[in-house]
Every structure is written in structure tokens, then in C-alpha cells.
Amino acid sequence: MASLRQGSRRQHDLVMGGEACMWGEFVDATNSISATWPRAAAVAERLWSDQHVRDRYDAEDRLHEHRCRMLARGLPAQPLGPGFCPQDFDF
């Protein structure tokens, strides 16, 4: 599949959005939310960011902060890597 970066301006204008899919062999109602978020947030980061926003480490910081917000709002978001949120130990 060709990258959007390779397309013409006209082709870019035809793109209406994107989606993030989640699949797993052992996914049910008990873990679907925690498995989907914040991974889908990483897709949204790429789709909604300006094309010149490419720094992976800056994105990791934003995604970690967003995971902490999701935990504070009661969503059981799995970590994407090492890190700490104050809500991690509110169980």
C-alpha cells in the first residue's frame, strides 16, 4: 500500500479519515477497553497531527499523559511502556 506522503494533493484531499482496529484471540468485555486504549490514541495522534509532527519521543510523552487522563476518568487503559501515573495504584 502506498504511503499518503507519496500521493498528490488531489489524492490527499480525497482521504476523509482513518480508523484503528483492535483484534485479539482473548478479547472480551473484560479487556476490550483496556486493550484498545491507548493504542487507538496512537493512531489518532498520527492522523490528527500535522504532517511535519514526526518526533516519536514527543508523541510518547503526549500518549503517556493521555493514558494518565484516561485513568483519571475511570478508563482502564493499559500502559504502552514504562511510566507512572498517579492513578496506577488506585485499586
Tab-separated table of N, CA and C in Angstrom, residues 22-36 78:
chain	number	residue	atom	x	y	z
A	22	MET	N	-8.866	-3.212	16.470
A	22	MET	CA	-8.306	-3.976	17.573
A	22	MET	C	-8.742	-5.417	17.402
A	23	TRP	N	-7.787	-6.308	17.455
A	23	TRP	CA	-8.067	-7.726	17.333
A	23	TRP	C	-7.236	-8.469	18.357
A	24	GLY	N	-7.780	-9.522	18.864
A	24	GLY	CA	-7.037	-10.377	19.779
A	24	GLY	C	-7.764	-11.693	19.960
A	25	GLU	N	-7.013	-12.712	20.251
A	25	GLU	CA	-7.612	-14.033	20.449
A	25	GLU	C	-8.366	-14.143	21.759
A	26	PHE	N	-7.971	-13.330	22.724
A	26	PHE	CA	-8.561	-13.430	24.051
A	26	PHE	C	-9.151	-12.097	24.485
A	27	VAL	N	-9.993	-11.534	23.648
A	27	VAL	CA	-10.619	-10.243	23.936
A	27	VAL	C	-12.099	-10.480	24.195
A	28	ASP	N	-12.558	-9.937	25.296
A	28	ASP	CA	-13.982	-9.980	25.605
A	28	ASP	C	-14.345	-8.687	26.323
A	29	ALA	N	-15.504	-8.650	26.933
A	29	ALA	CA	-15.983	-7.434	27.580
A	29	ALA	C	-15.101	-7.005	28.751
A	30	THR	N	-14.318	-7.914	29.308
A	30	THR	CA	-13.496	-7.556	30.461
A	30	THR	C	-12.214	-6.823	30.095
A	31	ASN	N	-11.766	-6.920	28.827
A	31	ASN	CA	-10.491	-6.296	28.475
A	31	ASN	C	-10.494	-5.530	27.150
A	32	SER	N	-11.639	-5.390	26.520
A	32	SER	CA	-11.656	-4.710	25.216
A	32	SER	C	-11.282	-3.230	25.325
A	33	ILE	N	-11.768	-2.548	26.346
A	33	ILE	CA	-11.433	-1.124	26.511
A	33	ILE	C	-9.956	-0.960	26.817
A	34	SER	N	-9.460	-1.742	27.769
A	34	SER	CA	-8.055	-1.579	28.158
A	34	SER	C	-7.099	-1.987	27.044
A	35	ALA	N	-7.498	-2.904	26.181
A	35	ALA	CA	-6.643	-3.314	25.069
A	35	ALA	C	-6.685	-2.303	23.923
A	36	THR	N	-7.804	-1.635	23.753
A	36	THR	CA	-7.951	-0.693	22.647
A	36	THR	C	-7.284	0.641	22.953
A	78	GLN	N	-4.395	0.353	29.315
A	78	GLN	CA	-3.135	-0.329	29.540
A	78	GLN	C	-1.961	0.596	29.242
